[in-house]
CSV table of C-alpha atoms and ligand atoms in Angstrom, one decimal:
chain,number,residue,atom,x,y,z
A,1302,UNK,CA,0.0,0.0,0.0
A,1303,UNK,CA,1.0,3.3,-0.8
A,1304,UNK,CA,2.9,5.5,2.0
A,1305,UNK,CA,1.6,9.6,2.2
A,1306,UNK,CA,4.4,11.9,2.5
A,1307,UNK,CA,3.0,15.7,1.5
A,1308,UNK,CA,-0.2,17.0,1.9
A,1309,UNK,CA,-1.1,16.7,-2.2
A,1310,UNK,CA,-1.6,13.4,-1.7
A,1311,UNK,CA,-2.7,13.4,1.3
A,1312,UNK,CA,-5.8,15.2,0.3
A,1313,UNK,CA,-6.6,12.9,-2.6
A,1314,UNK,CA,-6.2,9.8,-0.5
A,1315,UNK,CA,-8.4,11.1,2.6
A,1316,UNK,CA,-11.5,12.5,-0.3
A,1317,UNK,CA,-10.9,9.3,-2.4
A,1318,UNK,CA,-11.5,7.1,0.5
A,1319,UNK,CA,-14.3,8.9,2.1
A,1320,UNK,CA,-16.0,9.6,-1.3
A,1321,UNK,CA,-15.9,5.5,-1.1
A,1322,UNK,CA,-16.9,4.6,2.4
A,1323,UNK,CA,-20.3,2.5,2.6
A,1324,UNK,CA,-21.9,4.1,5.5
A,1325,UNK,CA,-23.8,2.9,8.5
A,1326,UNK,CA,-26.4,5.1,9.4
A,1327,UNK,CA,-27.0,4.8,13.0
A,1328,UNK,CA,-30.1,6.8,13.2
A,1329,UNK,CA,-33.1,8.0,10.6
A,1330,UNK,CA,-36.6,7.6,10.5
A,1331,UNK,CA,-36.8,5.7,7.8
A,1332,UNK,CA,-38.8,2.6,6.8
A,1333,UNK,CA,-39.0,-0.6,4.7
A,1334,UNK,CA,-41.8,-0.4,2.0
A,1335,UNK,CA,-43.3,-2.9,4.5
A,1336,UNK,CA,-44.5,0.2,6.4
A,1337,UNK,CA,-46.3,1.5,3.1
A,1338,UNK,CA,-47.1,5.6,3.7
A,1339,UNK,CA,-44.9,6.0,6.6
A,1340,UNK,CA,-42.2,5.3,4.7
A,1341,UNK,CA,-41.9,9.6,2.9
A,1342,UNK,CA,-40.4,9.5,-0.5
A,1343,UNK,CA,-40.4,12.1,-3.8
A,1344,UNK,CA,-39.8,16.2,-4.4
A,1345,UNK,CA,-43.3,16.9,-2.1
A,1346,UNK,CA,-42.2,15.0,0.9
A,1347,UNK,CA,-38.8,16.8,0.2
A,1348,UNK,CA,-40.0,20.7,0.6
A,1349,UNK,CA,-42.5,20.0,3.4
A,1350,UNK,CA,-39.6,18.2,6.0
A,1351,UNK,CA,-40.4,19.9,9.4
A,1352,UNK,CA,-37.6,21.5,9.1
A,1353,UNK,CA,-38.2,23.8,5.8
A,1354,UNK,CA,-42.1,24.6,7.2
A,1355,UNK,CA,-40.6,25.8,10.3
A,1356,UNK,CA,-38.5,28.6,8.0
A,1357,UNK,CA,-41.7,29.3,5.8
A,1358,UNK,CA,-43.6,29.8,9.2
A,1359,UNK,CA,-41.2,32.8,9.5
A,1360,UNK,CA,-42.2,34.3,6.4
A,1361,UNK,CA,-46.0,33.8,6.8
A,1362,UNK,CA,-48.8,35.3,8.7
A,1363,UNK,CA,-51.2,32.8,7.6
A,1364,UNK,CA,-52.6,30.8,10.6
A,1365,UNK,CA,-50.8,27.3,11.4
A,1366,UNK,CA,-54.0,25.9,11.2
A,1367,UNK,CA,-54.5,27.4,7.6
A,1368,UNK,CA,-51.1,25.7,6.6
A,1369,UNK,CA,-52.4,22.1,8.0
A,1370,UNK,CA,-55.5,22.4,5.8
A,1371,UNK,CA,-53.5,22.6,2.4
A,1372,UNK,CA,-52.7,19.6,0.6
A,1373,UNK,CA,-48.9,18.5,0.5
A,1374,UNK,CA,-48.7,19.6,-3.1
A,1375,UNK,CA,-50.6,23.0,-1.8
A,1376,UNK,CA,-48.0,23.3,1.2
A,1377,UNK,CA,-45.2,22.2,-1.2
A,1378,UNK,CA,-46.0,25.1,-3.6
A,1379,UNK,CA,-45.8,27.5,-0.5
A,1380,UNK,CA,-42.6,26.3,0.8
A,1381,UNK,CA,-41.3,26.5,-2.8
A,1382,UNK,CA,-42.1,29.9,-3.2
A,1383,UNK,CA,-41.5,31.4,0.3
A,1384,UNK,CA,-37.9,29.9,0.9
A,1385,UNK,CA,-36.4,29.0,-3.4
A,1386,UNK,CA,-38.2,32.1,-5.2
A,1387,UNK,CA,-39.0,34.9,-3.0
A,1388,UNK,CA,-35.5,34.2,-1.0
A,1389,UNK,CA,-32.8,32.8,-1.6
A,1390,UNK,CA,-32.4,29.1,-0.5
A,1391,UNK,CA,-29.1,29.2,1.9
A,1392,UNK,CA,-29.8,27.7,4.9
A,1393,UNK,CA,-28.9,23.8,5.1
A,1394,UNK,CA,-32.6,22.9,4.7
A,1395,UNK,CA,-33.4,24.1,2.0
A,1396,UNK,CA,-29.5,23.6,0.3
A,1397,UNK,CA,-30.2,20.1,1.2
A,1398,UNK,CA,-33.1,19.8,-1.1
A,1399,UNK,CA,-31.1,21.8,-4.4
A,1400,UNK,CA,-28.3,19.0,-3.1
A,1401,UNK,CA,-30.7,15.8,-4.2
A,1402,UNK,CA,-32.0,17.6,-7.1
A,1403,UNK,CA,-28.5,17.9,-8.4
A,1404,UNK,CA,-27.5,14.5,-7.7
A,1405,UNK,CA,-30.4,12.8,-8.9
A,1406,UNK,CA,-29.2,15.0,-12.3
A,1407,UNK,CA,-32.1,17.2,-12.6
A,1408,UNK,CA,-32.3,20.9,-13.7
A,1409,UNK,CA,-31.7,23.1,-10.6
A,1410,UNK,CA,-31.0,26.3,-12.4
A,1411,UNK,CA,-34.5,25.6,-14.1
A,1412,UNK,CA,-36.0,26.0,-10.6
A,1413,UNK,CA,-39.0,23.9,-12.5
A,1414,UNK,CA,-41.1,22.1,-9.5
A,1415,UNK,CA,-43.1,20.7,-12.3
A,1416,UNK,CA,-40.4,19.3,-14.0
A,1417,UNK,CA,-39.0,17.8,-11.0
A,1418,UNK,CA,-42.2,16.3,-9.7
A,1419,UNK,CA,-42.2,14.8,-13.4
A,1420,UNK,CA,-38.9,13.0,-12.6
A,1421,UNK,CA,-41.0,10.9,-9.7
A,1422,UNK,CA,-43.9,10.0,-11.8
A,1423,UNK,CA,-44.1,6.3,-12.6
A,1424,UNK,CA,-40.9,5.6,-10.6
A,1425,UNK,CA,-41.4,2.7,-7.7
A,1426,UNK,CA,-40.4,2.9,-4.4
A,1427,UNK,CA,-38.3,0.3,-4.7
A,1428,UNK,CA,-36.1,1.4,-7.5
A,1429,UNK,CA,-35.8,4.6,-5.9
A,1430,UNK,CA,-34.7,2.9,-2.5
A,1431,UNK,CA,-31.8,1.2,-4.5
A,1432,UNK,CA,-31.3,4.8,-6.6
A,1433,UNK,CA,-30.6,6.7,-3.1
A,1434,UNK,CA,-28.8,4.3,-1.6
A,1435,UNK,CA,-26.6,3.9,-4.5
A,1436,UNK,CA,-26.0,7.3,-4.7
A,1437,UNK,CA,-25.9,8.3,-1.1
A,1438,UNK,CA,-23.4,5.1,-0.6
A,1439,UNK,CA,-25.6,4.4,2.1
A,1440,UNK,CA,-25.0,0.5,3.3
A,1441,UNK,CA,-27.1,-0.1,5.9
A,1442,UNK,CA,-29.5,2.3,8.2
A,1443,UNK,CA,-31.4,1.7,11.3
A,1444,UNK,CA,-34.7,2.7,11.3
A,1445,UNK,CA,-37.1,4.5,14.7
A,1446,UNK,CA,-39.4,1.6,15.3
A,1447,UNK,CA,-42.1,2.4,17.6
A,1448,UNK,CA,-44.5,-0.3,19.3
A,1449,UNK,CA,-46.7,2.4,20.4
A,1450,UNK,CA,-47.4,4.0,16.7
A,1451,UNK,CA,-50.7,1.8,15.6
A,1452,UNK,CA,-49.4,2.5,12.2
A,1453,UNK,CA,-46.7,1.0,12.8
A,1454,UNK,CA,-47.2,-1.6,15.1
A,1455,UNK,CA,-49.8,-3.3,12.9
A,1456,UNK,CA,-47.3,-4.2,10.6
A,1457,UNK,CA,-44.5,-5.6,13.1
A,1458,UNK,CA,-47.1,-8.0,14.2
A,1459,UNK,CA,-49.0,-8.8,10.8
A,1460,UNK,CA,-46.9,-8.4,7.4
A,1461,UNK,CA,-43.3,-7.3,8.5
A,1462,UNK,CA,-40.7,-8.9,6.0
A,1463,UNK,CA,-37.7,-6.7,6.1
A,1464,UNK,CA,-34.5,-5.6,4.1
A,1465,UNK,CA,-31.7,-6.4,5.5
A,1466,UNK,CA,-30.1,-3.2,4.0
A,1467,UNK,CA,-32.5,-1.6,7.1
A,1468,UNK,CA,-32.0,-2.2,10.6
A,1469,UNK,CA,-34.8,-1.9,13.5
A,1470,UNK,CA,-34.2,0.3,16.9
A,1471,UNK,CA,-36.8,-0.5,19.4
A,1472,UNK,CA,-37.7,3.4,19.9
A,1473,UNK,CA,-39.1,3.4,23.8
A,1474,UNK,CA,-40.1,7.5,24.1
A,1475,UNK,CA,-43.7,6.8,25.9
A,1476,UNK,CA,-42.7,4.0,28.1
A,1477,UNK,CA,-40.1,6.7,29.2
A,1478,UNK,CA,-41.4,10.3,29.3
A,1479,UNK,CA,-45.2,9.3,29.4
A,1480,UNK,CA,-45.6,6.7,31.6
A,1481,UNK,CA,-48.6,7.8,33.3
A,1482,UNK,CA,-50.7,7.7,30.3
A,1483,UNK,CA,-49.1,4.8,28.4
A,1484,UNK,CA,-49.0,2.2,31.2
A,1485,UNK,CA,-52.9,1.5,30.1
A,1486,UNK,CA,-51.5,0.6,26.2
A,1487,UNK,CA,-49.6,-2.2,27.3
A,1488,UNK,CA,-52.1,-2.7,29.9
A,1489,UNK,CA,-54.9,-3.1,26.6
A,1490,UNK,CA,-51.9,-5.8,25.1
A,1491,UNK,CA,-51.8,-8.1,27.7
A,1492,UNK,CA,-48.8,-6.9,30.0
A,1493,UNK,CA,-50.0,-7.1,34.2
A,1494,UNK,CA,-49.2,-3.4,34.6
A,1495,UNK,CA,-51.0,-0.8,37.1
A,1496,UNK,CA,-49.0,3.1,36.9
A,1497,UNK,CA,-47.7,2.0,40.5
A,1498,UNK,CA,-44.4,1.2,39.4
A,1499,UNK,CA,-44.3,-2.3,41.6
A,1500,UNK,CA,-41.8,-5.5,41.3
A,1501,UNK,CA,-45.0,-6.9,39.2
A,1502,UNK,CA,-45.1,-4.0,36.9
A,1503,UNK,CA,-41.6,-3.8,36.7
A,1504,UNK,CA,-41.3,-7.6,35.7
A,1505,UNK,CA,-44.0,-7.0,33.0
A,1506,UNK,CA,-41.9,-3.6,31.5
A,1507,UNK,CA,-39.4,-6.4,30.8
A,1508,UNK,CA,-41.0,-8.4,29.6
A,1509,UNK,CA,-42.8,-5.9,27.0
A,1510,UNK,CA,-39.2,-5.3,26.2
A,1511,UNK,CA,-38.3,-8.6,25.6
A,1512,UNK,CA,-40.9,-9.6,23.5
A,1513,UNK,CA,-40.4,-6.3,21.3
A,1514,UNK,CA,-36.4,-7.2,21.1
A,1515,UNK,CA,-37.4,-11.2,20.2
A,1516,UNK,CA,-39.7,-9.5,17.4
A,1517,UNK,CA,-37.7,-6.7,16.0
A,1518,UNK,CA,-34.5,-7.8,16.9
A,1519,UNK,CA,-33.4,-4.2,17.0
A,1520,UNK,CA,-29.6,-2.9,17.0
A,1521,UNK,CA,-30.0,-0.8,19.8
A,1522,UNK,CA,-33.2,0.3,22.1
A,1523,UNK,CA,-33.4,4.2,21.7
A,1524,UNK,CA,-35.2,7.4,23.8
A,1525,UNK,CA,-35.1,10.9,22.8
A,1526,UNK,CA,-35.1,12.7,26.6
A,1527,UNK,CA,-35.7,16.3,27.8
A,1528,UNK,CA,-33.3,18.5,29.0
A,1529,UNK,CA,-34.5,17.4,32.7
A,1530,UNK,CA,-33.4,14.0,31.9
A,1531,UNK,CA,-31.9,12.4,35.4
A,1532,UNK,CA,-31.1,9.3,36.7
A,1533,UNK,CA,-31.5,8.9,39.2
A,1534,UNK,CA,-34.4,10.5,40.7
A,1535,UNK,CA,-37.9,10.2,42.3
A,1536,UNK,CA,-39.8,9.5,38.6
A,1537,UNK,CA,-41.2,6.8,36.7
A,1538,UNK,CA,-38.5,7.3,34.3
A,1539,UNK,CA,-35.7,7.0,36.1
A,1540,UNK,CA,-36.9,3.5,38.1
A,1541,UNK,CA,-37.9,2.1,34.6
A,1542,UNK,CA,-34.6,3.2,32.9
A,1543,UNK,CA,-32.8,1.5,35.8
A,1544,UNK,CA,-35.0,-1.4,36.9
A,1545,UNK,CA,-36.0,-2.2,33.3
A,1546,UNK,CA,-34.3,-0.8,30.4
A,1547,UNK,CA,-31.1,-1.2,31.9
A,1548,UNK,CA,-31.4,-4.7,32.8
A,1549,UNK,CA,-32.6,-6.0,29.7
A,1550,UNK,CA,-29.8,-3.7,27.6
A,1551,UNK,CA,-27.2,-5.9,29.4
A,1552,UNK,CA,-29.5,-9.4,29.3
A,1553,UNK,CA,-29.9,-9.0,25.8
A,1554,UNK,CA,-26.3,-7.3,24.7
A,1555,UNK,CA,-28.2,-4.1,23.3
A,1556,UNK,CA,-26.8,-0.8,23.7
A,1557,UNK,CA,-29.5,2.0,25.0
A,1558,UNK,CA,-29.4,5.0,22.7
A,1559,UNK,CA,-30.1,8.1,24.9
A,1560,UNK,CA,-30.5,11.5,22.8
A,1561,UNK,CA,-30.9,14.3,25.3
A,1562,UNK,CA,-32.0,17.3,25.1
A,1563,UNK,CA,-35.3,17.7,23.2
A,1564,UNK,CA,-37.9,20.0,23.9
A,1565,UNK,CA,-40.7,18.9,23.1
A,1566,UNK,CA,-43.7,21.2,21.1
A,1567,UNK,CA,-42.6,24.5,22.7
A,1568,UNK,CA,-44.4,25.6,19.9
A,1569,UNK,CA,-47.5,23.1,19.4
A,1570,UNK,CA,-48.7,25.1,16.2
A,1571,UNK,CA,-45.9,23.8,14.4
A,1572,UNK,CA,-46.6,20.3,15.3
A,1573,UNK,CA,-43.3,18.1,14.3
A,1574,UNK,CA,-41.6,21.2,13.6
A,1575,UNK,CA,-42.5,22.7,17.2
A,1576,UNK,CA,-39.7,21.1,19.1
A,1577,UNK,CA,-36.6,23.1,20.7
A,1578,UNK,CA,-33.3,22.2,22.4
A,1579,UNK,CA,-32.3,22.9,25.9
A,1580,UNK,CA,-28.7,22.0,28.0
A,1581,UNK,CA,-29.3,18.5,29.3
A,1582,UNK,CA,-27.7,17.4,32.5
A,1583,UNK,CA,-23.9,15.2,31.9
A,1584,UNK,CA,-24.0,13.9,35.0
A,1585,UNK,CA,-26.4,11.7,34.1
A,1586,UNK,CA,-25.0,10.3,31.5
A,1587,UNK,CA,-21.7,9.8,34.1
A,1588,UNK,CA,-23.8,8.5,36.6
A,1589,UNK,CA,-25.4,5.5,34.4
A,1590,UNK,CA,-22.0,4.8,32.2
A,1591,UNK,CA,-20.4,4.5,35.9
A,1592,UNK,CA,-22.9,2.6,37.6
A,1593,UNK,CA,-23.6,0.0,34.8
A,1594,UNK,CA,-19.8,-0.3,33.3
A,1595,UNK,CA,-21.0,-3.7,31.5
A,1596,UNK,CA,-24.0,-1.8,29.7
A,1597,UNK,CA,-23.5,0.1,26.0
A,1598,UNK,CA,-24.4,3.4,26.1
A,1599,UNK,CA,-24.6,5.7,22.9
A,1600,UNK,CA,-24.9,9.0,23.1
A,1601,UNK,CA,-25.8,12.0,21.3
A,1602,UNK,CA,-26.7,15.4,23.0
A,1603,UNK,CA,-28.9,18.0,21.1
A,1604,UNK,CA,-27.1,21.1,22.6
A,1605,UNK,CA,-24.3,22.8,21.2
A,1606,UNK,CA,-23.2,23.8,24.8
A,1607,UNK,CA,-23.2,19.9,25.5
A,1608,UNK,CA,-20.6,18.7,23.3
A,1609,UNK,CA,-17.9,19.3,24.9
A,1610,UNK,CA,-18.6,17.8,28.2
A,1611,UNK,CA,-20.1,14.7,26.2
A,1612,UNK,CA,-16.7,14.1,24.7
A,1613,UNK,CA,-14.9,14.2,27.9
A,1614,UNK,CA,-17.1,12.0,29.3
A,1615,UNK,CA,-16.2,9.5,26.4
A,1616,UNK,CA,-13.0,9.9,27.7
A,1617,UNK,CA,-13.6,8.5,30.6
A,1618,UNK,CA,-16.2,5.7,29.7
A,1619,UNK,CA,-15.5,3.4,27.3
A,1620,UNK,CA,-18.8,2.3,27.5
A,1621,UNK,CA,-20.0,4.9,26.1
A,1622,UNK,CA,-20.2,6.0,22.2
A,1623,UNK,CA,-20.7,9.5,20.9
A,1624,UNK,CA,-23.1,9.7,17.7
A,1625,UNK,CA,-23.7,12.1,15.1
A,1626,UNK,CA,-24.4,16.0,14.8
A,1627,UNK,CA,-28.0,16.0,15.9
A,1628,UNK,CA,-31.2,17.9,14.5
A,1629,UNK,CA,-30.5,21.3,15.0
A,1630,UNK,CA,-26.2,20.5,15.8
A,1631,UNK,CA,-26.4,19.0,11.7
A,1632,UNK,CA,-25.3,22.2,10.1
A,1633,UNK,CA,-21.9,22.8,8.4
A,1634,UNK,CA,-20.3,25.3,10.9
A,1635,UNK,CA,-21.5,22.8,13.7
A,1636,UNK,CA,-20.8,20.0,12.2
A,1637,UNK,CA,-17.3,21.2,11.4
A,1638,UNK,CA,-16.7,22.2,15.2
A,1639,UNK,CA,-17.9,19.1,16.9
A,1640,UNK,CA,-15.9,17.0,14.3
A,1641,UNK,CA,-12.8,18.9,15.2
A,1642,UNK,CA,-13.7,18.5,18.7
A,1643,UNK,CA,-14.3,14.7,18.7
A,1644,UNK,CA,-11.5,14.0,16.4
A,1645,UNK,CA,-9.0,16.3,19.0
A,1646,UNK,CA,-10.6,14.2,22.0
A,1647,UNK,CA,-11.8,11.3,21.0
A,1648,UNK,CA,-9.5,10.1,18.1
A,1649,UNK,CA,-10.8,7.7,15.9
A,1650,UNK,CA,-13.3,6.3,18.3
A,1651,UNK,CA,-16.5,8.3,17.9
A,1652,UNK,CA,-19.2,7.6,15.2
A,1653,UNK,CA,-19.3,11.1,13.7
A,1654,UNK,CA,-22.5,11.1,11.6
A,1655,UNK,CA,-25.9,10.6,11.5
A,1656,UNK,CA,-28.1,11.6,8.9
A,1657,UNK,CA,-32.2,11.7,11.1
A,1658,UNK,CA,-33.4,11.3,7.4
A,1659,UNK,CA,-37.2,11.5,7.7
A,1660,UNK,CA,-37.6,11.7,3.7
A,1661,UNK,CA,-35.5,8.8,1.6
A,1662,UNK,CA,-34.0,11.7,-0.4
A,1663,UNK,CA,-32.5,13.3,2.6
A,1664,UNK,CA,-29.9,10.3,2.7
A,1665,UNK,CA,-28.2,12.2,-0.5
A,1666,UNK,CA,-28.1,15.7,0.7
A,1667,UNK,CA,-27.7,14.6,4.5
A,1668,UNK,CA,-24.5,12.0,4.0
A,1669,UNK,CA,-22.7,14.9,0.6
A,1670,UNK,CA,-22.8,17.4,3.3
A,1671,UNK,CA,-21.3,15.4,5.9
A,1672,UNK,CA,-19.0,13.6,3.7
A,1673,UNK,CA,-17.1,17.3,2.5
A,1674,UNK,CA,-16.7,18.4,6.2
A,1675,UNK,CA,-15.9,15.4,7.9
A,1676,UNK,CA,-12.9,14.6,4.9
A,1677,UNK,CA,-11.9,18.5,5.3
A,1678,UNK,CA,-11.3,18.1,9.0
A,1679,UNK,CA,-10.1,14.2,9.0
A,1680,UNK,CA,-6.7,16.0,6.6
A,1681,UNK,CA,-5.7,18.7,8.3
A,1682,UNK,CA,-5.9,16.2,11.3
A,1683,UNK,CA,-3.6,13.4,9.4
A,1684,UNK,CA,-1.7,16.8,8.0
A,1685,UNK,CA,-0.7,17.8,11.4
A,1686,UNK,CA,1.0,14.6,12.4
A,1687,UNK,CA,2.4,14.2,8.9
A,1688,UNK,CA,3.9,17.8,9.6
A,1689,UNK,CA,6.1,15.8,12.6
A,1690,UNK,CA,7.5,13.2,10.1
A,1691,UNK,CA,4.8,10.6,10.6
A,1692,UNK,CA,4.2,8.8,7.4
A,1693,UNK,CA,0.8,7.9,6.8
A,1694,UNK,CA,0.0,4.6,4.7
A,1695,UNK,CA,-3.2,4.9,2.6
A,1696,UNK,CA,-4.8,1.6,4.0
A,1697,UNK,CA,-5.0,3.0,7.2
A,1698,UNK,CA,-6.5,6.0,5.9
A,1699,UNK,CA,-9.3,3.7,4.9
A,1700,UNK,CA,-9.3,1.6,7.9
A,1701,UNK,CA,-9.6,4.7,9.8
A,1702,UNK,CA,-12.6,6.4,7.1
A,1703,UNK,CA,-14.6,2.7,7.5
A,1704,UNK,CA,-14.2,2.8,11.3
A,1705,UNK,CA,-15.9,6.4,11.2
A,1706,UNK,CA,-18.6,5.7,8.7
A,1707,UNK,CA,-19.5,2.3,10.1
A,1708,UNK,CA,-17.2,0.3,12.0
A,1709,UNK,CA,-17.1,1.8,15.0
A,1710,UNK,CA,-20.9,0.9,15.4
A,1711,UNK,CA,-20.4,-2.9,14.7
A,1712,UNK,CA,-17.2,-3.1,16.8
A,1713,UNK,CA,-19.1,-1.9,19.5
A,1714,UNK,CA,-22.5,-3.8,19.4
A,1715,UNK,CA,-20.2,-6.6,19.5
A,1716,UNK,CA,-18.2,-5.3,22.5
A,1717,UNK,CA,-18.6,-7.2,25.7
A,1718,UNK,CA,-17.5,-5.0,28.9
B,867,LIG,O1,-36.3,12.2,18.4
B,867,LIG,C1,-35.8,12.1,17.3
B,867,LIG,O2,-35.4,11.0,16.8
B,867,LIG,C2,-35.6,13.4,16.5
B,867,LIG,O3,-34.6,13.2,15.6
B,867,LIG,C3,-36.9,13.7,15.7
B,867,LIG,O4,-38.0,13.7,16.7
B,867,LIG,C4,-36.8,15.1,15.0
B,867,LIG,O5,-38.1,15.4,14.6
B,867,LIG,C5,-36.0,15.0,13.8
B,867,LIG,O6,-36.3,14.3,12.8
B,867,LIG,C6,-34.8,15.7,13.8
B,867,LIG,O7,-34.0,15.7,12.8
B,868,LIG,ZN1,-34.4,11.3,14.9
């Protein structure tokens, strides 16, 4: 293999390899064609991603409830007009969506919605599952699987077949932050449960769990948790995270995915897109990588102010792995920062990327963005130790670019502690 000694080459090894990598991705909301409609496809479900209605909301003094009662070609139209012709479409929303045009080879200049809803017409879901993952070099992605969604749960227990291109994450949001409501649901599907969180009802969260993990078989079990989140404390939460979820994590070798820091519908009106970010609590995250050293934590924390302390934790826990550039984090000058900042602290050992695609497309736009970053920052790293005399070989350039894009995540589902 080819030893790096100057930075020309350098650069042309670290792009060529990243450009390359098959990616993992550890977290979207995406589905198998199993899941029909819930699975969001095409140029429509493109434009009116939470994210771009929240920046038309901006523009508009319409009332939400106005918005809601247009149909998704009526709302696409809006969002079209408001944030690509009437201003200029900068922000990473609405770059992302010029980004898939482009690399599905359409006419952005032409700024022609028609023309590119043409481009979907007659295509299958299928074929366009294999087209964006061929293009977006995306390998393998784990989905947000949640029992509670009727939607969705109909199918896990009627039809479910699967591609094994997409992965399952038992997503556990009301068991945790609802419990007082939801406890009758599992109540209604057979599980011995009263809200009194008792050794009986305890047993029976398990066992819910269980069954869930036997019929997903799920990479990881997954929360998104408030900026409150603590463990441990007088609430439902914390006794069920560490008489249930923390138990089974370790019985059945499956890391818990904790994403802190959502604020949920501080602005209802906007409905998905109504959700902030607040500074969540590291200690938490200390106290339950400390306590439990043979569970498998991963980690990702939705504030910017966060990411620092999240990295030195890592540091200190090996049981614990850092994920992705979250929600409102996945933007190229954060992006940039908490790359630099992982790479500094953490070395190689940090998965850097998500992309939280909630539209298939996204996985092109999402995964380009991150790819040009994370490969900027990844060379001046290996720059500034070839700068001492190291000499760099290029296979471990791609051992290291594999590792980051995917490896990491295997190696550490596989981990025992
Ligand atoms: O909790 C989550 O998985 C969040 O990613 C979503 O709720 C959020 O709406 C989103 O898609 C952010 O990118
Ligand atoms: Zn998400």
């Amino acid at each position: 293999m080819k030893v790096i000694r100057n930075a020309y080459d350098l650069r042309k090894a670290v792009d060529r390899f990243v450009d390359q990598a098959k990616i993992t991705d550890v977290h979207t909301h995406l589905f198998t064609p199993d899941f029909g409609d819930l699975l969001l496809w095409g140029i429509d479900e493109l434009i009116t991603y939470h994210y771009l209605i929240a920046e038309t909301m901006r523009w508009l003094d319409m009332p939400y409830e106005k918005f809601w009662s247009l149909s998704k070609t009526e709302q696409a139209d809006l969002i079209w007009d408001t944030l690509f012709i009437k201003n200029s479409p900068y922000s990473e929303a609405c770059r992302g969506v010029l980004t898939v045009l482009e690399k599905l080879g359409l006419d952005v200049a032409g700024r022609d919605l028609a023309s590119y809803r043409n481009f979907f017409r007659g295509m299958t879901i299928r074929e366009y599952i294999d087209m964006v993952l061929e293009i977006s070099k995306v390998e393998t992605l784990v989905m947000t699987n949640d029992p509670f969604e009727d939607a969705e749960r109909s199918v896990w227990l009627t039809s479910y077949k699967g591609d094994p291109r997409f992965k399952a994450a038992l997503r556990i949001d009301p068991l945790l932050n609802d419990w007082s409501n939801k406890y009758s649901r599992l109540k209604e599907w057979g599980y011995d449960v009263e809200e009194k969180l008792n050794g009986k009802t305890l047993s029976e969260i398990r066992r819910f769990l269980n069954d869930w993990i036997d019929r997903m078989e799920p990479v990881y079990m997954a929360a998104s948790l408030p900026p409150t989140f603590k463990v441990p404390e007088e609430s439902a939460r914390s006794i069920i995270v560490e008489e249930c979820i923390i138990p089974v994590s370790r019985e059945r070798d499956i890391p818990f995915a904790m994403m802190i820091g959502v604020k949920k519908l501080v602005n209802p009106g906007l409905k998905l897109a109504g959700d902030s970010v607040g500074k969540s609590d590291i200690n938490t995250v200390e106290y339950l990588c400390s306590k439990y050293p043979h569970n498998k934590f991963l980690v990702t924390m939705l504030a910017r102010e966060n990411q620092h302390e999240l990295c030195v934790a890592a540091r200190k826990f090996r049981n614990l792995l850092v994920f992705g550039c979250w929600w409102f984090l996945n933007n190229p000058s954060l992006v940039e920062e908490m790359t630099r900042m992982r790479f500094e602290l953490l070395g190689v050992s940090v998965i850097p990327q998500h992309s939280d695609a909630r539209v298939l497309d996204q996985l092109i736009y999402k995964w380009e963005h991150s790819r040009r970053i994370i490969a900027r920052v990844l060379y001046e790293k290996y720059r500034d130790i070839l700068d001492t005399g190291w000499v760099i070989r290029e296979d471990e350039i791609r051992r290291d670019v594999d590792k980051l894009f995917g490896g990491n995540f295997w190696s550490f589902l596989k981990m025992k502690f």
